[in-house]
Amino acid sequence: MDACIDIGGTKVAVSLSSGSGLALFARRSEPTARTGASDALARQIVRLVEEACAEIGVAPQTVQRAGVSSAGPFVMRDGLIELAAPNICGGIAGPERGLPNDWITAPLEAPLRERFAKVRIENDCVAALEAERRWGALRGYDHCAYVTWSTGIGVGLCVDGRLLHGKNGNAGHAGHMFVSDNDDALCGCGNVGDVEALVAGNAIERRFGVDAATVLQRARAGDAPAETVVAGLCRVMGRALYNLTATLDLQRISLGGSVFTNNSEFLLPRLQHEVSSRFPALTAGCELVAAGLGERVGDYAALALLANGADAPAGPKG
Amino acid sequence: MDACIDIGGTKVAVSLSSGSGLALFARRSEPTARTGASDALARQIVRLVEEACAEIGVAPQTVQRAGVSSAGPFVMRDGLIELAAPNICGGIAGPERGLPNDWITAPLEAPLRERFAKVRIENDCVAALEAERRWGALRGYDHCAYVTWSTGIGVGLCVDGRLLHGKNGNAGHAGHMFVSDNDDALCGCGNVGDVEALVAGNAIERRFGVDAATVLQRARAGDAPAETVVAGLCRVMGRALYNLTATLDLQRISLGGSVFTNNSEFLLPRLQHEVSSRFPALTAGCELVAAGLGERVGDYAALALLANGADAPAGPKG
C-alpha cells in the first residue's frame, strides 16, 4: 500500500492506495496540527497513516511510499522541503494573524523520510493539476491551470505541455499576486491586500464577518448586500485568472476548492466574464471550467504523484 | 546573409547577419509603419531589407532567412502569425487611443514568407530572453524573465530551463496584467488601468504630460513632484515584477527598454525593494539586474532566433 497525503491550511487527509487504479482506502481527516513544536504536522501525518493501516488491518511497515500534496510555499533546508505556508505557520505574519503558533517553517520532508522509503512532495495545486490532466477536466490541454478557491488560493500551472516548478517548486503561488489597491486586508504571508487576503475562505470571514458559504448562499438567493460582496470577490478572483491568462497564454483553467465547488454554476459565468471582457487576442479561447474531479481532487492529487511514476513529471525532488 | 528584424511599437529595425558570430551589418531603423493598408508594416520590412542589401552591395536574393522579434500579441490566421499589437493596430482600442489606423491585426508571417524561404517570428521579449540567456545577464539561469520597459511593457519567461510560449506564442504579455485599481488610464489593448496603461513610455507622457526621460531626469535631480511620479511608477512596475516572481518562482529578472536602460541605477533598487519586501519564501533569491546586452538587446533578439538553429527553442512555428 501507498500513503496519499493531502495537507491543507484547514485539514490534513490521509488515504491508502493499493498502487493500482483510483481506489483510496481508509481515508482519515483531521484539522491541520498547528500547536506545539513545529514538527507537529509531520508527526500527525505519521500517526494518521498508522491509524489508517490499523483500520484495514495492513501492517504499517508495508507502507513505504508517500505522495504528499501540500499547501505551500516550500523552502529548502539542507536540500529538504519545509513548509512556509501562511495558513499553517503563525510566525510568518506574526501574532496579528491569530494562528496558535510562531513557526516560521514546518519541517516536512526530513521527518517523513525517517518513516517512508520514498517521499514525493509537491505543491497541492501542482499535484491537483497533474490529477486533473490525468483524470479530470484538463485531459488533452497543454496550456492550462488548476486554481483552488478554498481556505487559501492556490494555482498549478502547465505551459507547452509541462508542469511549471520554478527554483524551489513554488511556481503557482499566484494567490499572493496583487491585483488591486486594497490596503486593509492582511494575508497570512504578511502581504496586505493580495488576492488571498481579499477573497480566500478565511479572508471572507475576516473581512465581512460572515463565512463564505453563507454569503454565497445569500447572493444566490438574491440578497443585494451579499450580491455586492460576491461581485467584489469575483472582480478580484477574475482579475487574478485574467492575469494568469495574459501572462501564460492559457487554453483552460479548472477551478476547485471549497468556496468554489459548492457554487460553481453561480461563480463560473461571473469569473469567465472578468477574463473574456479583456484583450481578446490574449483571452479568446481561454475557458474556465469546474474541476473534473470535483471535491475529490485533493485526494487524487496525492495519488497522481505516485501513479505511473515513469511518466510523472519531475518535481524539484524528482 | 540573414535578416534580423526587430518590430517595436515605435520603431522597426533591420540588420543583416553573416550567419556566424554577433556582428550585425547595415542596420536601418524607421518609425513603425502605421498608416495605409494593414500590410504596410510587412512591406516596410521588405523594403528595409532591400535597402540594407544595397548599402553593403549584397544581392537581395541571397537573403533568404528572416528572424523576426516582434511586439505582440500574435493571433493566428490560417496557421500564420498576424500582429494584434496595441501600439501598432489602432482598431483594437478604437479612435480614443489616437493611432492613425483602424487595423485590428497586421499581417506579418504570410507576406514575409512570400519574400523569405525561412521565417521565424517570436514575441520580442521571448526573443530578447533567448538572447539574454545566450549572451547576456541570464546565462546559467533556468528560472528567469526578461522585461522591457519601453513604449510598451513586454515580458519573456523561462521556467525549469524552458522558454514559455503558450497556445499562440503569447506567453509573457504580463504588461497587460492588472495590479491596481486605477481606472483612468486607457491601454492600447482596450484595458483600463493595466500595467502598460500606467507605466509604459507612451503612458507616462499621456498621464503626466511629460515624457519619460524628462520625468526620470527630474526625479534623479531631486525634484519632489517628479520623485512622486517615479515612486508611483515603481510601485506599479514593482508589483508586476513581484507578481511574476510569486507566480513562477523566478531566480533572476533582467530589465531593458528605453525607459529603464537610461535610468537603471536609479530604478533598480526601487524595483528590487518592491519585490523583496514581500513574502520572503517566494522572493528570497530573486534578483533584478540590467540587461547584459543593454541597448542592443533588441538587435540580438532577432539574431538569437537564427543562431544555432539546432539548439534554439521551438517556437509556435518551429
PDB file of C-alpha atoms in Angstrom, chain A residues 154-276:
ATOM      1  CA  GLY A 154      -3.530  28.142  -4.890  1.00  0.00           C
ATOM      2  CA  VAL A 155      -2.576  27.602  -8.512  1.00  0.00           C
ATOM      3  CA  GLY A 156      -0.896  24.849 -10.512  1.00  0.00           C
ATOM      4  CA  LEU A 157       0.417  25.781 -13.953  1.00  0.00           C
ATOM      5  CA  CYS A 158       1.145  23.890 -17.166  1.00  0.00           C
ATOM      6  CA  VAL A 159       2.549  25.601 -20.275  1.00  0.00           C
ATOM      7  CA  ASP A 160       3.653  23.954 -23.508  1.00  0.00           C
ATOM      8  CA  GLY A 161       2.668  20.571 -22.052  1.00  0.00           C
ATOM      9  CA  ARG A 162       4.918  20.776 -18.967  1.00  0.00           C
ATOM     10  CA  LEU A 163       4.113  21.428 -15.307  1.00  0.00           C
ATOM     11  CA  LEU A 164       5.907  24.504 -14.008  1.00  0.00           C
ATOM     12  CA  HIS A 165       8.007  24.147 -10.849  1.00  0.00           C
ATOM     13  CA  GLY A 166      10.418  27.074 -10.512  1.00  0.00           C
ATOM     14  CA  LYS A 167      13.556  27.296  -8.392  1.00  0.00           C
ATOM     15  CA  ASN A 168      12.053  25.836  -5.176  1.00  0.00           C
ATOM     16  CA  GLY A 169       8.930  24.143  -6.570  1.00  0.00           C
ATOM     17  CA  ASN A 170       6.903  27.239  -5.684  1.00  0.00           C
ATOM     18  CA  ALA A 171       5.638  28.206  -9.139  1.00  0.00           C
ATOM     19  CA  GLY A 172       1.894  28.800  -8.904  1.00  0.00           C
ATOM     20  CA  HIS A 173       1.739  30.944  -5.767  1.00  0.00           C
ATOM     21  CA  ALA A 174      -0.351  33.381  -7.763  1.00  0.00           C
ATOM     22  CA  GLY A 175      -2.768  33.701  -4.857  1.00  0.00           C
ATOM     23  CA  HIS A 176      -0.189  36.104  -3.464  1.00  0.00           C
ATOM     24  CA  MET A 177      -0.363  38.402  -6.502  1.00  0.00           C
ATOM     25  CA  PHE A 178      -1.575  41.959  -6.145  1.00  0.00           C
ATOM     26  CA  VAL A 179      -4.448  42.873  -8.441  1.00  0.00           C
ATOM     27  CA  SER A 180      -5.939  45.881  -6.637  1.00  0.00           C
ATOM     28  CA  ASP A 181      -5.048  48.680  -4.228  1.00  0.00           C
ATOM     29  CA  ASN A 182      -6.933  47.374  -1.177  1.00  0.00           C
ATOM     30  CA  ASP A 183      -4.764  48.066   1.850  1.00  0.00           C
ATOM     31  CA  ASP A 184      -6.792  46.824   4.815  1.00  0.00           C
ATOM     32  CA  ALA A 185      -6.675  43.031   4.448  1.00  0.00           C
ATOM     33  CA  LEU A 186      -3.731  41.164   5.961  1.00  0.00           C
ATOM     34  CA  CYS A 187      -2.710  37.880   4.343  1.00  0.00           C
ATOM     35  CA  GLY A 188      -1.117  35.095   6.335  1.00  0.00           C
ATOM     36  CA  CYS A 189       2.010  35.645   4.247  1.00  0.00           C
ATOM     37  CA  GLY A 190       2.359  39.178   5.581  1.00  0.00           C
ATOM     38  CA  ASN A 191       1.184  40.853   2.376  1.00  0.00           C
ATOM     39  CA  VAL A 192      -1.546  43.443   2.711  1.00  0.00           C
ATOM     40  CA  GLY A 193      -4.209  43.273   0.035  1.00  0.00           C
ATOM     41  CA  ASP A 194      -3.048  40.370  -2.112  1.00  0.00           C
ATOM     42  CA  VAL A 195      -5.602  38.090  -3.788  1.00  0.00           C
ATOM     43  CA  GLU A 196      -5.655  35.551  -0.968  1.00  0.00           C
ATOM     44  CA  ALA A 197      -6.089  38.305   1.642  1.00  0.00           C
ATOM     45  CA  LEU A 198      -9.144  39.570  -0.229  1.00  0.00           C
ATOM     46  CA  VAL A 199     -11.074  36.500  -1.397  1.00  0.00           C
ATOM     47  CA  ALA A 200      -9.858  33.294   0.290  1.00  0.00           C
ATOM     48  CA  GLY A 201     -12.323  31.459   2.502  1.00  0.00           C
ATOM     49  CA  ASN A 202     -10.724  32.646   5.712  1.00  0.00           C
ATOM     50  CA  ALA A 203     -10.448  36.198   4.340  1.00  0.00           C
ATOM     51  CA  ILE A 204     -14.157  36.418   3.535  1.00  0.00           C
ATOM     52  CA  GLU A 205     -14.978  35.637   7.143  1.00  0.00           C
ATOM     53  CA  ARG A 206     -12.451  38.169   8.457  1.00  0.00           C
ATOM     54  CA  ARG A 207     -13.455  40.947   6.045  1.00  0.00           C
ATOM     55  CA  PHE A 208     -17.229  40.594   6.015  1.00  0.00           C
ATOM     56  CA  GLY A 209     -17.990  38.879   9.327  1.00  0.00           C
ATOM     57  CA  VAL A 210     -19.811  36.043   7.588  1.00  0.00           C
ATOM     58  CA  ASP A 211     -18.498  32.732   6.322  1.00  0.00           C
ATOM     59  CA  ALA A 212     -18.059  32.120   2.598  1.00  0.00           C
ATOM     60  CA  ALA A 213     -20.794  29.509   2.322  1.00  0.00           C
ATOM     61  CA  THR A 214     -23.371  31.822   3.884  1.00  0.00           C
ATOM     62  CA  VAL A 215     -22.548  34.906   1.821  1.00  0.00           C
ATOM     63  CA  LEU A 216     -22.666  32.855  -1.382  1.00  0.00           C
ATOM     64  CA  GLN A 217     -25.944  31.235  -0.385  1.00  0.00           C
ATOM     65  CA  ARG A 218     -27.430  34.677   0.271  1.00  0.00           C
ATOM     66  CA  ALA A 219     -26.153  36.050  -3.038  1.00  0.00           C
ATOM     67  CA  ARG A 220     -27.658  33.118  -4.894  1.00  0.00           C
ATOM     68  CA  ALA A 221     -30.959  33.868  -3.176  1.00  0.00           C
ATOM     69  CA  GLY A 222     -30.845  37.436  -4.470  1.00  0.00           C
ATOM     70  CA  ASP A 223     -29.821  39.269  -1.284  1.00  0.00           C
ATOM     71  CA  ALA A 224     -28.468  42.593  -2.544  1.00  0.00           C
ATOM     72  CA  PRO A 225     -25.692  43.230   0.041  1.00  0.00           C
ATOM     73  CA  ALA A 226     -24.446  39.672  -0.422  1.00  0.00           C
ATOM     74  CA  GLU A 227     -24.541  40.110  -4.208  1.00  0.00           C
ATOM     75  CA  THR A 228     -22.337  43.186  -3.822  1.00  0.00           C
ATOM     76  CA  VAL A 229     -19.848  41.232  -1.711  1.00  0.00           C
ATOM     77  CA  VAL A 230     -19.734  38.383  -4.241  1.00  0.00           C
ATOM     78  CA  ALA A 231     -19.347  40.804  -7.164  1.00  0.00           C
ATOM     79  CA  GLY A 232     -16.301  42.243  -5.409  1.00  0.00           C
ATOM     80  CA  LEU A 233     -14.882  38.768  -4.797  1.00  0.00           C
ATOM     81  CA  CYS A 234     -15.399  37.809  -8.440  1.00  0.00           C
ATOM     82  CA  ARG A 235     -13.750  41.013  -9.623  1.00  0.00           C
ATOM     83  CA  VAL A 236     -10.587  40.205  -7.633  1.00  0.00           C
ATOM     84  CA  MET A 237     -10.521  36.489  -8.464  1.00  0.00           C
ATOM     85  CA  GLY A 238     -11.404  37.232 -12.095  1.00  0.00           C
ATOM     86  CA  ARG A 239      -8.512  39.671 -12.381  1.00  0.00           C
ATOM     87  CA  ALA A 240      -6.179  37.018 -10.994  1.00  0.00           C
ATOM     88  CA  LEU A 241      -7.414  34.492 -13.581  1.00  0.00           C
ATOM     89  CA  TYR A 242      -7.086  37.115 -16.319  1.00  0.00           C
ATOM     90  CA  ASN A 243      -3.534  37.933 -15.166  1.00  0.00           C
ATOM     91  CA  LEU A 244      -2.607  34.254 -15.436  1.00  0.00           C
ATOM     92  CA  THR A 245      -4.117  34.055 -18.917  1.00  0.00           C
ATOM     93  CA  ALA A 246      -2.303  37.184 -20.117  1.00  0.00           C
ATOM     94  CA  THR A 247       0.971  36.014 -18.593  1.00  0.00           C
ATOM     95  CA  LEU A 248       0.877  32.395 -19.809  1.00  0.00           C
ATOM     96  CA  ASP A 249      -1.481  32.278 -22.848  1.00  0.00           C
ATOM     97  CA  LEU A 250      -3.647  29.514 -21.342  1.00  0.00           C
ATOM     98  CA  GLN A 251      -6.383  27.464 -23.018  1.00  0.00           C
ATOM     99  CA  ARG A 252      -8.292  26.259 -19.993  1.00  0.00           C
ATOM    100  CA  ILE A 253      -8.454  26.871 -16.243  1.00  0.00           C
ATOM    101  CA  SER A 254     -10.037  24.267 -13.985  1.00  0.00           C
ATOM    102  CA  LEU A 255     -11.356  25.510 -10.635  1.00  0.00           C
ATOM    103  CA  GLY A 256     -11.922  23.704  -7.372  1.00  0.00           C
ATOM    104  CA  GLY A 257     -11.789  24.309  -3.629  1.00  0.00           C
ATOM    105  CA  SER A 258     -14.487  24.581  -1.001  1.00  0.00           C
ATOM    106  CA  VAL A 259     -15.549  28.163  -1.767  1.00  0.00           C
ATOM    107  CA  PHE A 260     -15.841  27.481  -5.497  1.00  0.00           C
ATOM    108  CA  THR A 261     -17.076  23.897  -5.702  1.00  0.00           C
ATOM    109  CA  ASN A 262     -20.402  24.395  -3.953  1.00  0.00           C
ATOM    110  CA  ASN A 263     -21.173  27.467  -6.041  1.00  0.00           C
ATOM    111  CA  SER A 264     -19.608  26.669  -9.386  1.00  0.00           C
ATOM    112  CA  GLU A 265     -22.647  27.360 -11.582  1.00  0.00           C
ATOM    113  CA  PHE A 266     -23.147  30.720  -9.893  1.00  0.00           C
ATOM    114  CA  LEU A 267     -19.499  31.766  -9.995  1.00  0.00           C
ATOM    115  CA  LEU A 268     -18.284  30.446 -13.357  1.00  0.00           C
ATOM    116  CA  PRO A 269     -20.105  32.923 -15.655  1.00  0.00           C
ATOM    117  CA  ARG A 270     -19.082  35.834 -13.431  1.00  0.00           C
ATOM    118  CA  LEU A 271     -15.427  34.790 -13.463  1.00  0.00           C
ATOM    119  CA  GLN A 272     -15.448  33.968 -17.182  1.00  0.00           C
ATOM    120  CA  HIS A 273     -16.784  37.469 -17.859  1.00  0.00           C
ATOM    121  CA  GLU A 274     -13.876  39.025 -15.955  1.00  0.00           C
ATOM    122  CA  VAL A 275     -11.439  37.119 -18.169  1.00  0.00           C
ATOM    123  CA  SER A 276     -13.206  37.338 -21.529  1.00  0.00           C
TER     124      SER A 276
END
